[in-house]
Amino acid sequence: MKGIISIQSHVVFGHAGNSSAVFPLQRMGFEVWPIHTVQFSNHTQYAQGWTGKAFPASEITDLVAGIDAIGELGNCDALLSGYLGSAEQGIALTEVVSRVKKANPNALYVCDPVMGDPEKGCILAEGVSEYIVDSVMPIADVIVPNQFELSRFVKMPINNLEDAIKACQKALTLGPKIVLVKHLHSLSEEKFSMMLADQSGCYLVTRPHLEFAKAPVGVGDLISALFTAGLMKGWSPIAAFEHANNASYDVLAATQKSGEWELQTILAQQQIAHPNSTFGARKVD
């Protein structure tokens, strides 16, 4: 069994961060070693607020050191990171990436570069976004940004398909070998668009945009986990990309059908492993 360390936020109720990523990774056949950057009662979009706290950065390195001490770090085949609660946690993350790569040079590092976006109600601690752009994304093998995060990384605006292609191509010159843009909102209001870029080119997949009274939280975390799982299964990046799109769409469809706000990850667990949807990617460059 391949082990995957997942360093992300955690919510007690609902599905965001590790609470959105761990079960899909397990459902696709992997041992997951979750490390929580924060633990909240629920995600931060509830009007009633939330309770909980961010953990000290030292807990991340201490926990990984403990795994190393029992001789298991070499069995970590992938590291997935998401929401960071402080810039200090970002420093700890880069230390962990180095330690994992030393224990297993073939381990894959997948970075979901969660950044503060006030328009979406996502506010990060001071310095986190800057550290992610300058020090974390360049050392990742794979990055899974949304349009906003990709634009910050490559320092260029993205307003159309041509911009998205250029941005992905530039990102590939900055360190990562694979880029999956989990949402390109500038391309279409009617369709939900994602893009994959690697040395073979850029690929676009579109699917219907599902309407919700309140947009579900944790979808990006789900997509990142699904893509990581596909790559760890030995699938081609394109196959892993299509699977991540189709499985996440099926989870969202089940959520919409249930009239729920929180992702119905457990209800749609069969679709996580075996999606009903079959949206295909097309080459666009």
Coordinates of N, CA and C in Angstrom, one line a residue, residues 26-234:
Q26 N -8.4 7.4 0.4 CA -8.5 6.1 0.9 C -9.5 5.2 0.0
R27 N -10.5 5.9 -0.5 CA -11.5 5.1 -1.3 C -10.9 4.7 -2.6
M28 N -9.8 5.4 -3.0 CA -9.1 5.0 -4.2 C -7.9 4.1 -4.0
G29 N -7.8 3.7 -2.7 CA -6.9 2.6 -2.4 C -5.6 2.9 -1.7
F30 N -5.5 4.1 -1.1 CA -4.2 4.5 -0.5 C -4.3 4.7 1.0
E31 N -3.2 4.4 1.6 CA -3.0 4.7 3.1 C -2.7 6.2 3.1
V32 N -3.5 6.9 4.0 CA -3.3 8.3 4.1 C -2.8 8.7 5.5
W33 N -1.8 9.5 5.6 CA -1.3 9.9 6.9 C -1.6 11.4 7.1
P34 N -2.7 11.8 7.6 CA -3.1 13.2 7.7 C -2.4 14.0 8.8
I35 N -2.0 15.1 8.4 CA -1.4 16.1 9.4 C -2.3 17.4 9.3
H36 N -2.8 17.8 10.4 CA -3.7 19.0 10.3 C -3.0 20.3 10.6
T37 N -3.2 21.3 9.7 CA -2.6 22.6 10.0 C -3.5 23.4 10.9
V38 N -4.8 23.2 10.8 CA -5.7 23.8 11.7 C -6.8 22.8 12.0
Q39 N -7.5 23.0 13.1 CA -8.7 22.2 13.4 C -9.8 23.1 13.8
F40 N -10.8 23.2 12.9 CA -12.0 24.0 13.1 C -13.2 23.1 13.3
S41 N -14.2 23.7 13.9 CA -15.5 23.0 14.1 C -16.2 22.8 12.8
N42 N -16.1 23.7 11.9 CA -16.7 23.7 10.6 C -15.9 24.7 9.7
H43 N -16.2 24.6 8.4 CA -15.5 25.6 7.5 C -15.9 27.0 7.8
T44 N -15.1 27.9 7.2 CA -15.3 29.3 7.7 C -16.4 30.1 6.9
Q45 N -17.1 29.5 6.1 CA -18.2 30.2 5.3 C -19.5 30.2 6.1
Y46 N -19.6 29.6 7.2 CA -20.9 29.6 8.0 C -21.0 31.0 8.6
A47 N -22.2 31.6 8.5 CA -22.5 32.9 9.1 C -22.4 32.9 10.6
Q48 N -22.6 31.8 11.2 CA -22.5 31.7 12.7 C -21.1 31.7 13.2
G49 N -20.1 31.5 12.2 CA -18.7 31.5 12.6 C -18.2 30.1 12.8
W50 N -17.1 29.9 13.5 CA -16.5 28.6 13.8 C -15.7 28.7 15.0
T51 N -15.3 27.5 15.5 CA -14.4 27.5 16.7 C -13.2 26.6 16.3
G52 N -12.1 26.7 17.0 CA -10.9 25.9 16.7 C -9.7 26.8 16.7
K53 N -8.6 26.2 16.2 CA -7.3 27.0 16.2 C -6.4 26.4 15.2
A54 N -5.4 27.2 14.9 CA -4.2 26.7 14.1 C -3.2 26.1 15.0
F55 N -2.5 25.1 14.5 CA -1.5 24.4 15.3 C -0.1 25.0 15.1
P56 N 0.7 24.9 16.1 CA 2.1 25.5 15.9 C 2.8 24.8 14.7
A57 N 3.6 25.5 14.0 CA 4.4 24.9 12.9 C 5.2 23.7 13.3
S58 N 5.7 23.8 14.5 CA 6.6 22.7 15.0 C 5.9 21.3 15.1
E59 N 4.5 21.4 15.2 CA 3.8 20.1 15.2 C 3.9 19.3 13.9
I60 N 4.0 20.1 12.8 CA 4.1 19.5 11.5 C 5.5 18.7 11.4
T61 N 6.5 19.4 11.7 CA 7.9 18.8 11.6 C 8.0 17.7 12.7
D62 N 7.5 17.9 13.8 CA 7.6 16.9 14.9 C 6.9 15.6 14.5
L63 N 5.7 15.7 13.9 CA 4.9 14.5 13.5 C 5.7 13.8 12.4
V64 N 6.2 14.5 11.5 CA 7.0 13.8 10.4 C 8.2 13.2 10.9
A65 N 8.9 13.9 11.9 CA 10.1 13.3 12.5 C 9.7 12.0 13.2
G66 N 8.5 11.9 13.8 CA 8.1 10.7 14.5 C 7.9 9.6 13.5
I67 N 7.3 9.9 12.3 CA 7.1 8.9 11.3 C 8.5 8.4 10.8
D68 N 9.4 9.3 10.7 CA 10.8 8.9 10.2 C 11.4 8.1 11.3
A69 N 11.2 8.3 12.5 CA 11.9 7.6 13.6 C 11.5 6.1 13.7
I70 N 10.3 5.8 13.2 CA 9.8 4.4 13.2 C 10.1 3.7 11.9
G71 N 10.8 4.5 11.0 CA 11.3 3.9 9.7 C 10.3 3.8 8.6
E72 N 9.2 4.7 8.7 CA 8.2 4.6 7.7 C 8.2 5.7 6.7
L73 N 9.0 6.7 6.9 CA 9.0 7.9 6.0 C 9.4 7.4 4.6
G74 N 10.2 6.5 4.4 CA 10.6 6.0 3.1 C 9.5 5.3 2.4
N75 N 8.4 5.0 3.1 CA 7.2 4.4 2.5 C 6.2 5.4 2.1
C76 N 6.6 6.7 2.2 CA 5.7 7.8 1.8 C 6.0 8.0 0.3
D77 N 5.0 7.8 -0.5 CA 5.2 7.9 -2.0 C 4.7 9.2 -2.5
A78 N 3.9 10.0 -1.7 CA 3.4 11.3 -2.1 C 3.1 12.2 -0.9
L79 N 3.3 13.4 -1.1 CA 3.0 14.5 -0.1 C 2.0 15.4 -0.8
L80 N 0.9 15.6 -0.2 CA -0.1 16.6 -0.7 C -0.3 17.7 0.4
S81 N -0.2 18.9 0.0 CA -0.4 20.0 0.9 C -1.5 20.9 0.5
G82 N -2.2 21.6 1.4 CA -3.3 22.5 1.2 C -3.2 23.7 2.0
Y83 N -4.3 24.0 2.7 CA -4.4 25.2 3.5 C -3.4 25.3 4.6
L84 N -2.7 26.4 4.7 CA -1.7 26.7 5.8 C -2.2 27.7 6.7
G85 N -2.0 27.5 8.0 CA -2.5 28.4 9.0 C -1.6 29.6 9.4
S86 N -0.3 29.5 8.9 CA 0.6 30.6 9.2 C 1.8 30.5 8.2
A87 N 2.5 31.5 8.1 CA 3.7 31.5 7.3 C 4.8 30.6 7.8
E88 N 4.8 30.5 9.2 CA 5.7 29.5 9.8 C 5.4 28.1 9.4
Q89 N 4.1 27.8 9.2 CA 3.8 26.4 8.7 C 4.3 26.2 7.3
G90 N 4.4 27.3 6.5 CA 4.9 27.2 5.2 C 6.4 26.8 5.3
I91 N 7.1 27.4 6.2 CA 8.5 27.0 6.3 C 8.7 25.6 6.8
A92 N 7.8 25.2 7.7 CA 7.8 23.8 8.1 C 7.5 22.8 7.0
L93 N 6.6 23.2 6.1 CA 6.2 22.4 5.0 C 7.4 22.2 4.0
T94 N 8.1 23.3 3.7 CA 9.3 23.1 2.9 C 10.3 22.2 3.5
E95 N 10.5 22.2 4.8 CA 11.4 21.3 5.5 C 10.9 19.9 5.4
V96 N 9.6 19.7 5.5 CA 9.0 18.3 5.3 C 9.2 17.8 3.9
V97 N 9.0 18.6 2.9 CA 9.2 18.2 1.5 C 10.6 17.7 1.3
S98 N 11.6 18.4 1.9 CA 13.0 18.0 1.8 C 13.2 16.7 2.5
R99 N 12.6 16.5 3.6 CA 12.8 15.3 4.4 C 12.2 14.1 3.8
V100 N 11.0 14.3 3.2 CA 10.4 13.2 2.5 C 11.2 12.8 1.3
K101 N 11.6 13.8 0.5 CA 12.4 13.5 -0.7 C 13.7 12.8 -0.4
K102 N 14.3 13.1 0.8 CA 15.5 12.5 1.2 C 15.3 11.0 1.5
A103 N 14.1 10.8 2.2 CA 13.8 9.4 2.6 C 13.3 8.6 1.4
N104 N 12.7 9.2 0.4 CA 12.2 8.6 -0.8 C 12.3 9.5 -2.0
P105 N 13.4 9.5 -2.7 CA 13.7 10.4 -3.8 C 12.6 10.4 -4.9
N106 N 11.8 9.3 -5.0 CA 10.8 9.2 -6.0 C 9.4 9.7 -5.5
A107 N 9.4 10.2 -4.3 CA 8.1 10.7 -3.7 C 7.6 11.9 -4.5
L108 N 6.3 12.0 -4.8 CA 5.8 13.1 -5.5 C 5.2 14.2 -4.6
Y109 N 5.5 15.4 -4.8 CA 5.0 16.5 -4.0 C 3.9 17.3 -4.8
V110 N 2.7 17.2 -4.3 CA 1.6 17.9 -5.0 C 1.1 19.1 -4.1
C111 N 1.2 20.3 -4.6 CA 0.9 21.5 -3.9 C -0.4 22.1 -4.3
D112 N -1.4 22.1 -3.4 CA -2.7 22.9 -3.7 C -2.4 24.2 -3.0
P113 N -2.1 25.3 -3.7 CA -1.6 26.5 -3.1 C -2.8 27.4 -2.7
V114 N -3.4 27.0 -1.6 CA -4.6 27.8 -1.1 C -4.1 29.2 -0.7
M115 N -4.6 30.2 -1.3 CA -4.3 31.6 -1.0 C -5.5 32.4 -0.5
G116 N -5.2 33.5 0.1 CA -6.3 34.3 0.5 C -7.0 35.0 -0.6
D117 N -8.3 34.9 -0.7 CA -9.1 35.5 -1.7 C -10.3 36.2 -1.0
P118 N -10.2 37.5 -0.6 CA -11.3 38.1 0.1 C -12.7 38.0 -0.6
E119 N -12.7 38.0 -1.9 CA -13.9 37.9 -2.6 C -14.6 36.5 -2.4
K120 N -13.9 35.5 -2.1 CA -14.4 34.2 -1.7 C -14.6 34.0 -0.2
G121 N -14.2 35.0 0.6 CA -14.2 34.9 2.0 C -13.1 34.0 2.6
C122 N -12.0 33.8 1.8 CA -10.9 33.1 2.3 C -9.8 34.0 2.7
I123 N -9.6 34.1 4.0 CA -8.6 35.1 4.5 C -7.5 34.3 5.2
L124 N -6.3 34.5 4.8 CA -5.1 33.8 5.3 C -4.3 34.7 6.3
A125 N -3.5 34.1 7.1 CA -2.6 34.8 8.0 C -1.6 35.6 7.1
E126 N -1.1 36.6 7.7 CA -0.1 37.5 7.0 C 1.1 36.7 6.5
G127 N 1.5 36.9 5.3 CA 2.7 36.3 4.7 C 2.5 34.9 4.1
V128 N 1.4 34.3 4.3 CA 1.2 32.9 3.8 C 1.2 32.8 2.3
S129 N 0.4 33.7 1.6 CA 0.3 33.6 0.2 C 1.6 33.9 -0.5
E130 N 2.4 34.9 0.1 CA 3.7 35.3 -0.5 C 4.6 34.1 -0.3
Y131 N 4.6 33.4 0.8 CA 5.6 32.3 1.0 C 5.2 31.2 0.0
I132 N 3.9 30.9 -0.2 CA 3.5 29.9 -1.1 C 4.1 30.2 -2.5
V133 N 3.9 31.4 -2.9 CA 4.3 31.8 -4.3 C 5.8 31.7 -4.4
D134 N 6.5 32.2 -3.5 CA 8.0 32.4 -3.6 C 8.8 31.1 -3.2
S135 N 8.2 30.3 -2.3 CA 9.1 29.2 -1.8 C 8.5 27.8 -1.8
V136 N 7.1 27.7 -2.0 CA 6.5 26.4 -1.9 C 6.2 25.9 -3.3
M137 N 5.5 26.7 -4.1 CA 5.1 26.3 -5.5 C 6.3 25.9 -6.4
P138 N 7.4 26.7 -6.3 CA 8.6 26.3 -7.1 C 9.2 25.0 -6.8
I139 N 9.0 24.4 -5.6 CA 9.6 23.1 -5.3 C 8.7 21.9 -5.5
A140 N 7.4 22.2 -5.9 CA 6.4 21.2 -6.1 C 6.6 20.5 -7.5
D141 N 6.4 19.2 -7.5 CA 6.3 18.5 -8.7 C 5.0 18.8 -9.5
V142 N 4.0 18.9 -8.7 CA 2.6 19.2 -9.3 C 2.0 20.3 -8.5
I143 N 1.4 21.3 -9.2 CA 0.6 22.3 -8.5 C -0.8 22.3 -9.0
V144 N -1.7 22.6 -8.1 CA -3.2 22.5 -8.4 C -3.8 23.8 -8.0
P145 N -3.5 24.9 -8.7 CA -4.1 26.2 -8.3 C -5.4 26.4 -9.0
N146 N -6.2 27.4 -8.5 CA -7.3 27.9 -9.2 C -6.8 29.1 -10.1
Q147 N -7.7 29.7 -10.8 CA -7.2 30.8 -11.7 C -6.5 31.9 -10.9
F148 N -7.1 32.3 -9.8 CA -6.5 33.4 -9.0 C -5.1 33.0 -8.5
E149 N -5.0 31.8 -8.1 CA -3.7 31.4 -7.5 C -2.6 31.2 -8.6
L150 N -3.0 30.7 -9.8 CA -2.1 30.6 -10.9 C -1.6 32.0 -11.4
S151 N -2.6 32.9 -11.4 CA -2.3 34.3 -11.8 C -1.2 34.9 -10.9
R152 N -1.4 34.7 -9.6 CA -0.4 35.2 -8.6 C 1.0 34.6 -8.8
F153 N 1.0 33.3 -9.1 CA 2.2 32.6 -9.3 C 3.0 33.1 -10.5
V154 N 2.4 33.2 -11.6 CA 3.1 33.6 -12.8 C 3.1 35.1 -13.0
K155 N 2.4 35.9 -12.2 CA 2.4 37.3 -12.2 C 1.9 37.8 -13.6
M156 N 0.7 37.3 -14.0 CA 0.1 37.8 -15.2 C -1.4 37.6 -15.1
P157 N -2.2 38.5 -15.7 CA -3.7 38.3 -15.7 C -4.1 37.2 -16.6
I158 N -5.3 36.6 -16.2 CA -5.8 35.5 -17.0 C -7.3 35.9 -17.3
N159 N -7.6 36.3 -18.6 CA -8.9 36.7 -19.0 C -9.5 35.9 -20.0
N160 N -8.8 34.9 -20.6 CA -9.3 34.1 -21.7 C -8.5 32.9 -21.9
L161 N -8.8 32.0 -22.8 CA -8.2 30.8 -23.0 C -6.7 31.0 -23.4
E162 N -6.4 31.9 -24.2 CA -5.0 32.2 -24.6 C -4.2 32.6 -23.4
D163 N -4.7 33.4 -22.5 CA -4.0 33.8 -21.3 C -3.7 32.6 -20.4
A164 N -4.8 31.7 -20.3 CA -4.6 30.5 -19.5 C -3.5 29.6 -20.0
I165 N -3.4 29.4 -21.3 CA -2.4 28.6 -21.9 C -1.0 29.2 -21.6
K166 N -0.9 30.5 -21.8 CA 0.4 31.2 -21.6 C 0.8 31.1 -20.1
A167 N -0.2 31.2 -19.2 CA 0.1 31.2 -17.8 C 0.6 29.8 -17.4
C168 N -0.1 28.7 -17.9 CA 0.3 27.4 -17.6 C 1.7 27.1 -18.1
Q169 N 2.0 27.6 -19.3 CA 3.3 27.3 -19.9 C 4.4 28.0 -19.1
K170 N 4.1 29.2 -18.6 CA 5.1 29.9 -17.8 C 5.3 29.2 -16.5
A171 N 4.2 28.7 -15.9 CA 4.3 28.0 -14.6 C 5.2 26.8 -14.7
L172 N 5.2 26.1 -15.9 CA 6.1 25.0 -16.1 C 7.5 25.3 -16.2
T173 N 7.8 26.6 -16.4 CA 9.2 27.1 -16.4 C 9.7 27.5 -15.0
L174 N 8.8 27.5 -14.0 CA 9.2 28.0 -12.7 C 9.4 26.8 -11.7
G175 N 9.4 25.6 -12.1 CA 9.6 24.5 -11.2 C 8.7 23.3 -11.4
P176 N 7.4 23.5 -11.3 CA 6.5 22.3 -11.4 C 6.6 21.6 -12.8
K177 N 6.3 20.3 -12.8 CA 6.3 19.6 -14.0 C 4.9 19.4 -14.6
I178 N 3.9 19.5 -13.7 CA 2.5 19.4 -14.1 C 1.7 20.5 -13.4
V179 N 0.8 21.1 -14.2 CA -0.1 22.1 -13.6 C -1.5 21.7 -13.9
L180 N -2.3 21.6 -12.9 CA -3.8 21.4 -13.1 C -4.5 22.6 -12.5
V181 N -5.1 23.4 -13.4 CA -5.9 24.5 -12.9 C -7.3 24.1 -12.6
K182 N -7.7 24.1 -11.3 CA -8.9 23.4 -10.9 C -10.2 24.2 -11.2
H183 N -10.0 25.5 -11.6 CA -11.2 26.3 -12.0 C -10.7 27.5 -12.8
L184 N -11.1 27.6 -14.1 CA -10.8 28.8 -14.9 C -12.1 29.5 -15.1
H185 N -12.4 30.4 -14.2 CA -13.7 31.1 -14.2 C -13.9 32.1 -15.3
S186 N -12.8 32.6 -15.9 CA -12.9 33.6 -16.9 C -13.3 33.0 -18.3
L187 N -13.3 31.7 -18.4 CA -13.5 31.1 -19.7 C -15.0 31.0 -20.1
S188 N -15.8 30.8 -19.1 CA -17.3 30.6 -19.4 C -18.1 30.7 -18.1
E189 N -19.2 31.3 -18.1 CA -20.1 31.4 -17.0 C -21.1 30.2 -17.0
E190 N -21.3 29.6 -18.2 CA -22.2 28.5 -18.3 C -21.5 27.1 -18.1
K191 N -20.2 27.1 -18.3 CA -19.5 25.8 -18.2 C -18.4 26.0 -17.1
F192 N -18.1 24.9 -16.4 CA -17.0 24.8 -15.5 C -15.8 24.3 -16.2
S193 N -14.7 25.0 -16.2 CA -13.5 24.6 -17.0 C -12.3 24.4 -16.1
M194 N -11.6 23.3 -16.5 CA -10.3 23.0 -15.8 C -9.2 22.8 -16.9
M195 N -8.0 23.1 -16.6 CA -6.9 22.9 -17.5 C -5.8 22.1 -16.9
L196 N -5.2 21.2 -17.8 CA -4.0 20.5 -17.4 C -2.9 20.9 -18.4
A197 N -1.7 21.1 -17.8 CA -0.5 21.4 -18.6 C 0.7 20.5 -18.2
D198 N 1.4 19.9 -19.1 CA 2.6 19.3 -18.8 C 3.5 19.4 -20.1
Q199 N 4.6 18.7 -20.2 CA 5.5 18.8 -21.3 C 4.8 18.5 -22.7
S200 N 3.7 17.7 -22.6 CA 3.1 17.3 -23.9 C 2.1 18.4 -24.4
G201 N 1.8 19.4 -23.6 CA 0.9 20.4 -24.0 C -0.2 20.8 -23.0
C202 N -1.2 21.6 -23.4 CA -2.3 22.0 -22.5 C -3.6 21.4 -23.0
Y203 N -4.4 21.0 -22.0 CA -5.6 20.2 -22.2 C -6.7 20.9 -21.4
L204 N -7.9 21.0 -22.0 CA -9.0 21.6 -21.4 C -10.2 20.6 -21.3
V205 N -10.8 20.6 -20.1 CA -12.1 19.8 -19.9 C -13.1 20.8 -19.4
T206 N -14.3 20.6 -20.0 CA -15.5 21.5 -19.5 C -16.6 20.6 -19.1
R207 N -17.4 21.0 -18.2 CA -18.6 20.3 -17.8 C -19.7 21.3 -17.4
P208 N -20.9 20.9 -17.3 CA -22.0 21.8 -16.9 C -21.7 22.4 -15.5
H209 N -22.1 23.7 -15.4 CA -21.9 24.4 -14.1 C -23.1 24.1 -13.3
L210 N -23.0 23.5 -12.1 CA -24.1 23.2 -11.3 C -24.4 24.4 -10.4
E211 N -25.7 24.7 -10.3 CA -26.1 25.9 -9.5 C -26.4 25.5 -8.1
F212 N -25.9 26.3 -7.1 CA -26.2 26.1 -5.7 C -26.6 27.4 -5.1
A213 N -27.5 27.4 -4.1 CA -27.8 28.6 -3.4 C -26.6 29.2 -2.7
K214 N -25.8 28.3 -2.1 CA -24.5 28.7 -1.6 C -23.4 27.7 -2.1
A215 N -22.4 28.2 -2.7 CA -21.3 27.3 -3.3 C -20.7 26.4 -2.2
P216 N -20.7 25.1 -2.5 CA -20.0 24.2 -1.6 C -18.5 24.5 -1.4
V217 N -18.0 24.2 -0.2 CA -16.6 24.4 0.1 C -15.9 23.1 0.1
G218 N -14.7 23.1 -0.3 CA -13.9 21.9 -0.2 C -13.8 21.2 -1.6
V219 N -14.3 21.8 -2.6 CA -14.3 21.1 -4.0 C -12.8 21.1 -4.5
G220 N -12.1 22.2 -4.3 CA -10.7 22.2 -4.7 C -9.9 21.1 -4.0
D221 N -10.1 21.0 -2.7 CA -9.4 20.0 -2.0 C -9.7 18.6 -2.5
L222 N -11.0 18.4 -2.9 CA -11.4 17.1 -3.4 C -10.7 16.8 -4.8
I223 N -10.7 17.8 -5.6 CA -10.0 17.7 -7.0 C -8.5 17.4 -6.8
S224 N -7.9 18.1 -5.9 CA -6.4 17.8 -5.7 C -6.2 16.4 -5.2
A225 N -7.0 15.9 -4.3 CA -6.9 14.6 -3.8 C -7.1 13.5 -4.9
L226 N -8.1 13.7 -5.7 CA -8.5 12.8 -6.8 C -7.3 12.8 -7.8
F227 N -6.8 13.9 -8.1 CA -5.7 14.0 -9.1 C -4.5 13.3 -8.6
T228 N -4.2 13.5 -7.3 CA -3.0 12.9 -6.7 C -3.2 11.4 -6.7
A229 N -4.4 10.9 -6.4 CA -4.6 9.5 -6.4 C -4.5 8.9 -7.8
G230 N -5.0 9.6 -8.8 CA -4.8 9.1 -10.1 C -3.3 8.9 -10.5
L231 N -2.6 9.9 -10.2 CA -1.1 9.9 -10.5 C -0.4 8.8 -9.8
M232 N -0.8 8.6 -8.5 CA -0.2 7.5 -7.7 C -0.6 6.1 -8.2
K233 N -1.7 6.0 -8.9 CA -2.1 4.7 -9.5 C -1.3 4.4 -10.8
G234 N -0.5 5.4 -11.2 CA 0.3 5.2 -12.4 C -0.4 5.6 -13.7

